[in-house]
Tab-separated table of C-alpha atoms and ligand atoms in Angstrom:
chain	number	residue	atom	x	y	z
A	1	MET	CA	25.398	40.537	25.554
A	2	ASN	CA	27.516	38.590	23.091
A	3	ASP	CA	30.947	39.646	21.869
A	4	LYS	CA	31.524	36.589	19.716
A	5	ILE	CA	31.409	37.097	15.973
A	6	LEU	CA	31.249	34.460	13.280
A	7	LYS	CA	33.411	35.303	10.290
A	8	THR	CA	32.413	33.494	7.119
A	9	LYS	CA	33.553	34.074	3.553
A	10	HIS	CA	30.418	36.215	3.063
A	11	GLY	CA	31.149	38.504	5.985
A	12	GLU	CA	30.895	38.983	9.705
A	13	ILE	CA	27.809	37.694	11.480
A	14	GLU	CA	26.679	38.954	14.857
A	15	LEU	CA	25.683	36.440	17.487
A	16	PRO	CA	23.307	35.192	18.747
A	17	LEU	CA	22.102	34.157	15.321
A	18	PHE	CA	18.868	32.557	14.125
A	19	MET	CA	18.979	30.710	10.795
A	20	PRO	CA	15.851	30.098	8.705
A	21	VAL	CA	15.772	26.597	7.212
A	22	ALA	CA	16.350	26.129	3.489
A	23	THR	CA	16.508	22.319	3.442
A	24	ARG	CA	17.018	21.970	-0.309
A	25	GLY	CA	18.744	25.343	-0.747
A	26	PHE	CA	15.631	27.533	-0.894
A	27	ILE	CA	13.494	28.994	1.917
A	28	LYS	CA	9.956	27.876	1.115
A	29	ALA	CA	7.685	30.661	-0.239
A	30	MET	CA	10.545	33.202	-0.240
A	31	PRO	CA	12.167	34.608	-3.409
A	32	TRP	CA	15.879	35.387	-3.010
A	33	LYS	CA	15.317	38.995	-4.012
A	34	LYS	CA	13.258	39.412	-0.860
A	35	VAL	CA	15.668	37.382	1.305
A	36	ASN	CA	18.573	39.549	0.156
A	37	GLU	CA	16.564	42.764	0.625
A	38	MET	CA	15.605	41.662	4.137
A	39	ASN	CA	19.295	41.262	4.913
A	40	ILE	CA	18.944	37.623	5.943
A	41	LYS	CA	22.593	36.754	6.347
A	42	VAL	CA	22.543	33.021	6.971
A	43	VAL	CA	20.354	30.028	6.152
A	44	ILE	CA	20.856	26.333	6.827
A	45	SER	CA	20.497	23.567	4.259
A	46	ASN	CA	20.814	19.825	4.453
A	47	SER	CA	23.797	18.538	2.502
A	48	VAL	CA	22.359	15.038	2.032
A	49	HIS	CA	19.131	16.424	0.573
A	50	LEU	CA	21.066	18.861	-1.632
A	51	SER	CA	23.206	16.015	-2.954
A	52	ILE	CA	19.995	14.345	-4.169
A	53	THR	CA	17.956	17.443	-5.166
A	54	PRO	CA	19.104	19.429	-7.145
A	55	GLY	CA	22.174	17.102	-7.107
A	56	LEU	CA	25.887	17.755	-6.859
A	57	GLU	CA	26.468	17.919	-10.610
A	58	LYS	CA	24.269	21.016	-10.990
A	59	ILE	CA	25.644	22.693	-7.868
A	60	LYS	CA	29.218	22.022	-9.021
A	61	ALA	CA	28.464	23.479	-12.467
A	62	LYS	CA	27.497	26.756	-10.759
A	63	GLY	CA	30.560	26.786	-8.502
A	64	GLY	CA	28.612	25.992	-5.335
A	65	ILE	CA	25.254	26.495	-3.702
A	66	ASN	CA	25.279	30.338	-3.771
A	67	GLY	CA	25.890	30.280	-7.518
A	68	TYR	CA	23.121	27.737	-7.996
A	69	THR	CA	20.454	29.545	-5.948
A	70	GLY	CA	21.326	33.255	-6.006
A	71	PHE	CA	21.483	33.752	-2.240
A	72	GLU	CA	24.036	36.419	-1.343
A	73	GLY	CA	24.578	35.362	2.289
A	74	SER	CA	26.155	32.446	4.104
A	75	TYR	CA	25.048	28.840	3.972
A	76	PHE	CA	25.414	26.452	6.861
A	77	THR	CA	25.111	22.857	5.712
A	78	ASP	CA	24.149	20.046	7.996
A	79	SER	CA	25.567	16.590	7.412
A	80	GLY	CA	22.113	15.075	7.858
A	81	GLY	CA	22.893	13.350	11.130
A	82	PHE	CA	20.475	15.407	13.179
A	83	GLN	CA	17.821	16.585	10.767
A	84	ILE	CA	16.859	13.328	9.166
A	85	ILE	CA	18.163	10.592	11.392
A	86	ARG	CA	14.805	9.791	12.896
A	87	GLU	CA	12.711	9.688	9.751
A	88	GLU	CA	15.129	8.720	7.053
A	89	LEU	CA	17.670	6.497	8.749
A	90	VAL	CA	18.060	3.122	7.098
A	91	ASP	CA	21.214	1.821	8.740
A	92	ILE	CA	24.183	2.969	10.759
A	93	ASP	CA	27.530	1.322	11.433
A	94	ASP	CA	31.102	2.345	12.236
A	95	GLU	CA	31.662	3.515	8.655
A	96	GLY	CA	28.697	5.852	8.311
A	97	ILE	CA	24.953	6.303	7.948
A	98	VAL	CA	22.607	5.076	5.215
A	99	PHE	CA	19.795	7.548	4.563
A	100	LYS	CA	16.726	7.228	2.399
A	101	ASP	CA	15.306	10.393	0.880
A	102	LYS	CA	11.565	10.207	1.509
A	103	LYS	CA	10.619	12.205	-1.585
A	104	SER	CA	12.677	10.397	-4.189
A	105	GLY	CA	13.215	7.061	-2.451
A	106	VAL	CA	16.949	7.403	-3.220
A	107	GLN	CA	19.286	5.734	-0.702
A	108	ILE	CA	22.688	7.179	0.046
A	109	LYS	CA	25.472	6.046	2.346
A	110	VAL	CA	27.182	8.983	4.025
A	111	THR	CA	30.611	8.418	5.566
A	112	PRO	CA	32.685	11.241	7.074
A	113	GLU	CA	34.820	11.227	3.897
A	114	LYS	CA	31.703	11.411	1.717
A	115	SER	CA	30.136	14.136	3.877
A	116	SER	CA	33.333	16.172	3.533
A	117	GLU	CA	33.322	15.710	-0.245
A	118	ILE	CA	29.608	16.617	-0.565
A	119	GLN	CA	29.964	19.773	1.525
A	120	GLU	CA	33.129	20.785	-0.315
A	121	ILE	CA	31.247	20.650	-3.641
A	122	ILE	CA	28.267	22.507	-2.137
A	123	ASN	CA	30.866	25.060	-1.067
A	124	SER	CA	28.928	26.174	1.999
A	125	ASP	CA	30.328	28.741	4.435
A	126	VAL	CA	30.012	26.417	7.422
A	127	ALA	CA	29.989	22.630	7.171
A	128	MET	CA	28.745	20.478	10.038
A	129	MET	CA	30.491	17.168	10.688
A	130	LEU	CA	28.686	13.847	10.455
A	131	ASP	CA	27.820	12.619	13.943
A	132	ASP	CA	26.109	9.612	15.463
A	133	CYS	CA	23.037	10.818	17.379
A	134	PRO	CA	21.367	7.959	19.301
A	135	PRO	CA	17.605	8.272	19.842
A	136	TYR	CA	16.372	9.517	23.227
A	137	GLY	CA	16.213	6.707	25.772
A	138	SER	CA	19.082	4.622	24.326
A	139	PRO	CA	21.092	2.448	26.764
A	140	LYS	CA	24.415	3.752	28.121
A	141	GLU	CA	26.442	1.421	25.872
A	142	ARG	CA	24.817	3.011	22.820
A	143	TYR	CA	25.953	6.476	23.948
A	144	GLU	CA	29.470	5.123	24.455
A	145	ILE	CA	29.501	3.795	20.893
A	146	SER	CA	28.219	7.146	19.655
A	147	ILE	CA	30.966	9.071	21.487
A	148	GLU	CA	33.717	6.909	19.950
A	149	ARG	CA	32.145	6.982	16.491
A	150	THR	CA	31.531	10.730	16.534
A	151	TYR	CA	35.169	11.273	17.557
A	152	ARG	CA	36.508	9.022	14.796
A	153	TRP	CA	34.228	10.626	12.198
A	154	GLY	CA	35.145	14.102	13.442
A	155	LYS	CA	38.844	13.298	13.151
A	156	ILE	CA	38.419	12.449	9.474
A	157	PHE	CA	36.010	15.299	8.699
A	158	LEU	CA	37.577	18.167	10.635
A	159	GLN	CA	41.100	17.474	9.459
A	160	LYS	CA	40.038	17.827	5.818
A	161	ARG	CA	40.125	21.619	5.761
A	162	VAL	CA	38.724	23.358	2.705
A	163	PRO	CA	39.813	26.977	1.971
A	164	GLY	CA	37.046	29.461	2.755
A	165	GLN	CA	34.899	26.921	4.582
A	166	LEU	CA	34.492	26.791	8.348
A	167	ARG	CA	33.964	23.392	9.913
A	168	PHE	CA	31.983	22.780	13.106
A	169	SER	CA	32.268	19.777	15.367
A	170	ILE	CA	29.395	18.144	17.242
A	171	PHE	CA	29.579	16.353	20.568
A	172	GLN	CA	27.272	13.741	22.005
A	173	GLY	CA	27.031	11.942	25.369
A	174	GLY	CA	23.290	11.794	26.014
A	175	TYR	CA	22.090	13.021	29.389
A	176	ASP	CA	24.942	11.925	31.646
A	177	TYR	CA	27.442	14.562	32.795
A	178	ASP	CA	30.490	12.249	32.606
A	179	LEU	CA	29.656	11.043	29.116
A	180	ARG	CA	28.994	14.602	27.974
A	181	LYS	CA	32.344	15.737	29.315
A	182	LYS	CA	34.122	12.787	27.747
A	183	SER	CA	32.634	13.521	24.324
A	184	LEU	CA	33.239	17.259	24.621
A	185	ASP	CA	36.914	16.799	25.607
A	186	LEU	CA	37.474	14.435	22.686
A	187	MET	CA	35.867	16.837	20.207
A	188	LEU	CA	37.704	19.869	21.606
A	189	SER	CA	40.985	18.068	20.940
A	190	LEU	CA	40.205	18.345	17.198
A	191	PRO	CA	40.473	21.541	15.115
A	192	SER	CA	37.102	23.251	14.646
A	193	ASP	CA	35.624	26.712	14.143
A	194	GLY	CA	32.605	26.138	16.352
A	195	ILE	CA	30.811	23.379	18.197
A	196	ALA	CA	27.264	22.035	18.286
A	197	ILE	CA	25.655	20.326	21.248
A	198	GLY	CA	24.240	17.216	19.573
A	199	GLY	CA	21.572	14.885	20.853
A	200	LEU	CA	19.391	17.482	22.557
A	201	LYS	CA	15.772	18.453	21.864
A	202	ILE	CA	15.044	14.997	20.527
A	203	GLY	CA	12.267	14.120	22.936
A	204	GLU	CA	13.870	14.489	26.376
A	205	PRO	CA	12.097	16.629	29.029
A	206	LYS	CA	12.949	20.323	28.966
A	207	GLU	CA	14.573	20.161	32.435
A	208	VAL	CA	17.036	17.580	31.093
A	209	THR	CA	17.930	19.769	28.090
A	210	ASP	CA	18.412	22.742	30.418
A	211	LYS	CA	20.646	20.798	32.823
A	212	ILE	CA	22.915	19.557	30.053
A	213	VAL	CA	23.175	23.003	28.432
A	214	GLU	CA	24.002	24.602	31.791
A	215	TYR	CA	26.630	21.925	32.490
A	216	VAL	CA	28.432	21.971	29.143
A	217	VAL	CA	28.493	25.662	28.146
A	218	PRO	CA	31.068	26.697	30.809
A	219	LEU	CA	33.336	23.828	29.630
A	220	ILE	CA	33.555	25.233	26.084
A	221	PRO	CA	36.255	27.851	25.271
A	222	LYS	CA	34.805	31.367	25.585
A	223	ASP	CA	35.509	32.455	22.008
A	224	MET	CA	34.010	29.351	20.365
A	225	PRO	CA	30.536	29.735	18.794
A	226	ILE	CA	28.069	27.241	20.313
A	227	TYR	CA	25.203	25.900	18.213
A	228	LEU	CA	22.053	24.204	19.519
A	229	MET	CA	20.731	22.448	16.433
A	230	GLY	CA	17.036	22.365	15.606
A	231	VAL	CA	16.038	24.839	18.315
A	232	GLY	CA	14.504	28.122	17.229
A	233	ASP	CA	11.153	28.992	18.785
A	234	PRO	CA	11.149	32.474	20.359
A	235	LEU	CA	11.017	31.385	24.007
A	236	SER	CA	13.775	28.768	23.639
A	237	ILE	CA	15.991	31.237	21.773
A	238	TYR	CA	15.566	33.717	24.606
A	239	GLU	CA	16.211	31.144	27.352
A	240	TYR	CA	19.137	29.350	25.722
A	241	SER	CA	20.871	32.488	24.517
A	242	LEU	CA	20.948	33.610	28.146
A	243	LYS	CA	22.558	30.259	28.962
A	244	GLY	CA	25.305	30.936	26.389
A	245	ILE	CA	24.050	29.441	23.121
A	246	ASP	CA	25.021	31.500	20.057
A	247	ILE	CA	23.421	29.817	17.051
A	248	PHE	CA	19.894	28.498	16.465
A	249	ASP	CA	17.917	27.141	13.536
A	250	SER	CA	14.348	25.974	13.123
A	251	THR	CA	11.494	25.675	10.655
A	252	TYR	CA	9.327	27.272	13.378
A	253	PRO	CA	8.715	30.717	11.774
A	254	THR	CA	8.409	29.492	8.178
A	255	ARG	CA	6.376	26.325	8.813
A	256	ASN	CA	3.976	28.140	11.124
A	257	ALA	CA	3.572	30.939	8.565
A	258	ARG	CA	2.490	28.419	5.943
A	259	HIS	CA	-0.061	27.034	8.402
A	260	GLY	CA	-1.599	30.436	9.138
A	261	TYR	CA	0.236	31.402	12.336
A	262	ALA	CA	1.804	34.849	12.562
A	263	LEU	CA	4.304	35.703	15.306
A	264	THR	CA	3.693	38.833	17.357
A	265	SER	CA	5.034	40.224	20.610
A	266	LYS	CA	1.678	39.257	22.159
A	267	GLY	CA	2.191	35.636	21.121
A	268	PRO	CA	1.345	33.814	17.907
A	269	ILE	CA	-2.000	34.532	16.253
A	270	ASN	CA	-3.955	32.123	14.103
A	271	LEU	CA	-5.101	34.119	11.080
A	272	LYS	CA	-7.697	31.463	10.284
A	273	ALA	CA	-9.711	32.484	13.357
A	274	SER	CA	-13.042	34.166	12.617
A	275	LYS	CA	-12.291	36.908	15.153
A	276	TYR	CA	-9.970	38.456	12.563
A	277	SER	CA	-12.603	38.710	9.812
A	278	MET	CA	-13.343	42.378	10.658
A	279	ASP	CA	-9.886	43.177	12.091
A	280	PHE	CA	-8.271	45.867	9.959
A	281	ASN	CA	-5.082	46.103	12.011
A	282	PRO	CA	-1.777	44.845	10.639
A	283	ILE	CA	-0.405	41.578	12.065
A	284	GLU	CA	1.728	43.678	14.422
A	285	SER	CA	1.470	47.450	14.646
A	286	GLY	CA	4.857	49.078	14.300
A	287	CYS	CA	6.213	46.204	12.166
A	288	GLU	CA	7.593	47.542	8.910
A	289	CYS	CA	7.515	44.329	6.913
A	290	GLU	CA	5.696	44.100	3.597
A	291	ALA	CA	2.757	42.195	5.100
A	292	CYS	CA	2.196	44.737	7.865
A	293	ARG	CA	2.674	47.756	5.601
A	294	TYR	CA	0.213	46.718	2.894
A	295	TYR	CA	-2.233	44.225	4.454
A	296	HIS	CA	-4.553	43.973	7.440
A	297	ARG	CA	-5.494	40.830	9.323
A	298	SER	CA	-8.900	40.631	7.640
A	299	GLY	CA	-7.347	40.762	4.172
A	300	LEU	CA	-4.684	38.198	5.039
A	301	ARG	CA	-7.393	35.900	6.391
A	302	GLU	CA	-9.227	36.115	3.052
A	303	LEU	CA	-6.000	35.263	1.187
A	304	LEU	CA	-5.526	32.250	3.467
A	305	LYS	CA	-9.135	31.100	3.020
A	306	SER	CA	-8.871	31.292	-0.749
A	307	GLU	CA	-5.497	29.476	-0.649
A	308	ASP	CA	-3.812	32.363	-2.441
A	309	PRO	CA	-0.032	31.655	-2.515
A	310	GLN	CA	0.595	35.298	-1.570
A	311	PHE	CA	-0.479	34.373	1.949
A	312	GLN	CA	2.456	32.013	2.552
A	313	TYR	CA	4.884	34.564	1.166
A	314	LEU	CA	3.524	37.485	3.205
A	315	VAL	CA	3.325	35.704	6.543
A	316	THR	CA	6.736	34.087	6.021
A	317	VAL	CA	8.154	37.586	5.430
A	318	HIS	CA	6.476	38.802	8.611
A	319	ASN	CA	7.568	35.844	10.762
A	320	ILE	CA	11.188	36.074	9.649
A	321	THR	CA	11.068	39.834	10.285
A	322	PHE	CA	9.834	39.054	13.817
A	323	MET	CA	12.731	36.614	14.370
A	324	GLN	CA	15.250	39.172	13.057
A	325	LYS	CA	13.822	41.751	15.443
A	326	LEU	CA	14.001	39.274	18.319
A	327	MET	CA	17.683	38.531	17.634
A	328	LYS	CA	18.531	42.235	17.365
A	329	THR	CA	16.681	42.952	20.609
A	330	LEU	CA	18.479	40.067	22.335
A	331	ARG	CA	21.792	41.601	21.327
A	332	GLU	CA	20.788	45.054	22.526
A	333	ASN	CA	18.312	44.784	25.389
A	334	VAL	CA	17.597	41.482	27.104
A	335	ASP	CA	14.646	42.854	29.115
A	336	MET	CA	12.887	44.001	25.972
A	337	ALA	CA	13.555	40.596	24.403
A	338	LYS	CA	11.910	38.971	27.413
A	339	ASP	CA	8.801	41.050	26.709
A	340	MET	CA	8.744	39.810	23.112
A	341	VAL	CA	8.659	36.130	24.108
A	342	LYS	CA	6.612	36.073	27.305
A	343	HIS	CA	3.430	34.937	25.535
A	344	TYR	CA	5.082	31.945	23.874
A	345	VAL	CA	4.655	28.366	25.065
A	346	LYS	CA	7.391	26.219	26.586
A	347	ASP	CA	6.974	23.254	24.303
A	348	PRO	CA	7.524	24.206	20.683
A	349	ASN	CA	6.890	20.657	19.510
A	350	THR	CA	3.155	21.074	19.939
A	351	GLN	CA	1.556	23.236	17.288
A	352	ILE	CA	1.199	26.798	18.485
A	353	GLN	CA	-2.251	28.089	19.305
A	354	GLY	CA	-3.504	31.581	18.618
B	401	ZN	ZN1	5.110	42.431	9.888
């Protein structure tokens, strides 16, 4: 269903693509040996967080983030604008954004120049520009400021090309067709290797997200990869890939795994539930992941109850395997993909039930 291919310095990546989140360079509960064996080709990290922990000095000493961590695939790095703006924003003006890292308390001012420099040192495969993403419900004037700012920041960021690194632009414009078009046209006038639809899935009703996606996708050149940031639950991936989105990321599979939820084609199951205490089936029959090959639901439930760290590892492996299977099925057979997601809920922001 998708002929676009993303070519990074680590190889060719088929689209649509789902990226597990590795905020500080590592996927939680997952050793790289396993990630590499599972053929996970791309993860996304946050460049602002990486610049604080482990810090640019250490990453630079190892020639970039792959050298520092041992991951053999491609890194996307976010500029921070989307992922942390709501929780860690201290201040924003025409020059840039001041973030505060919640863990360390460290404050950092990120300008487009600084974001370019940080992501160059990190040496990621794909660097996202710094954008100005107003909160949902902002007045029209605020969106107009954001469009101008994002354009100016993009101009600085996207024109600083780094060999071997792709650079993606982001457009804004809130929920108004004219403003969306204005921002998109401005951003398309700049050189970029892909584009992200910014300012969506930040609290607006699903119908609004859908309308904007349906309006903007046909306006984007056919060969340009389109990224919907922060979206990655199974049902949304299915729906938005049909609407033309190519790239997704979310903590959904990994975070839910750590909280006891395993993803199956019959919907998510909560392994804490007592109904699994005598259930000797694997999480999903037919799944060939390590958790399904060697463990049954009853055993996994005991590991969870005793807070054994193996549990997080095993269910993370399973959930990422499920997402990989979903993406492969989406590329090969849309009807079968529909079957895999039909038991999932519409609103991924509420914790899944099983
Ligand atoms: Zn499995």
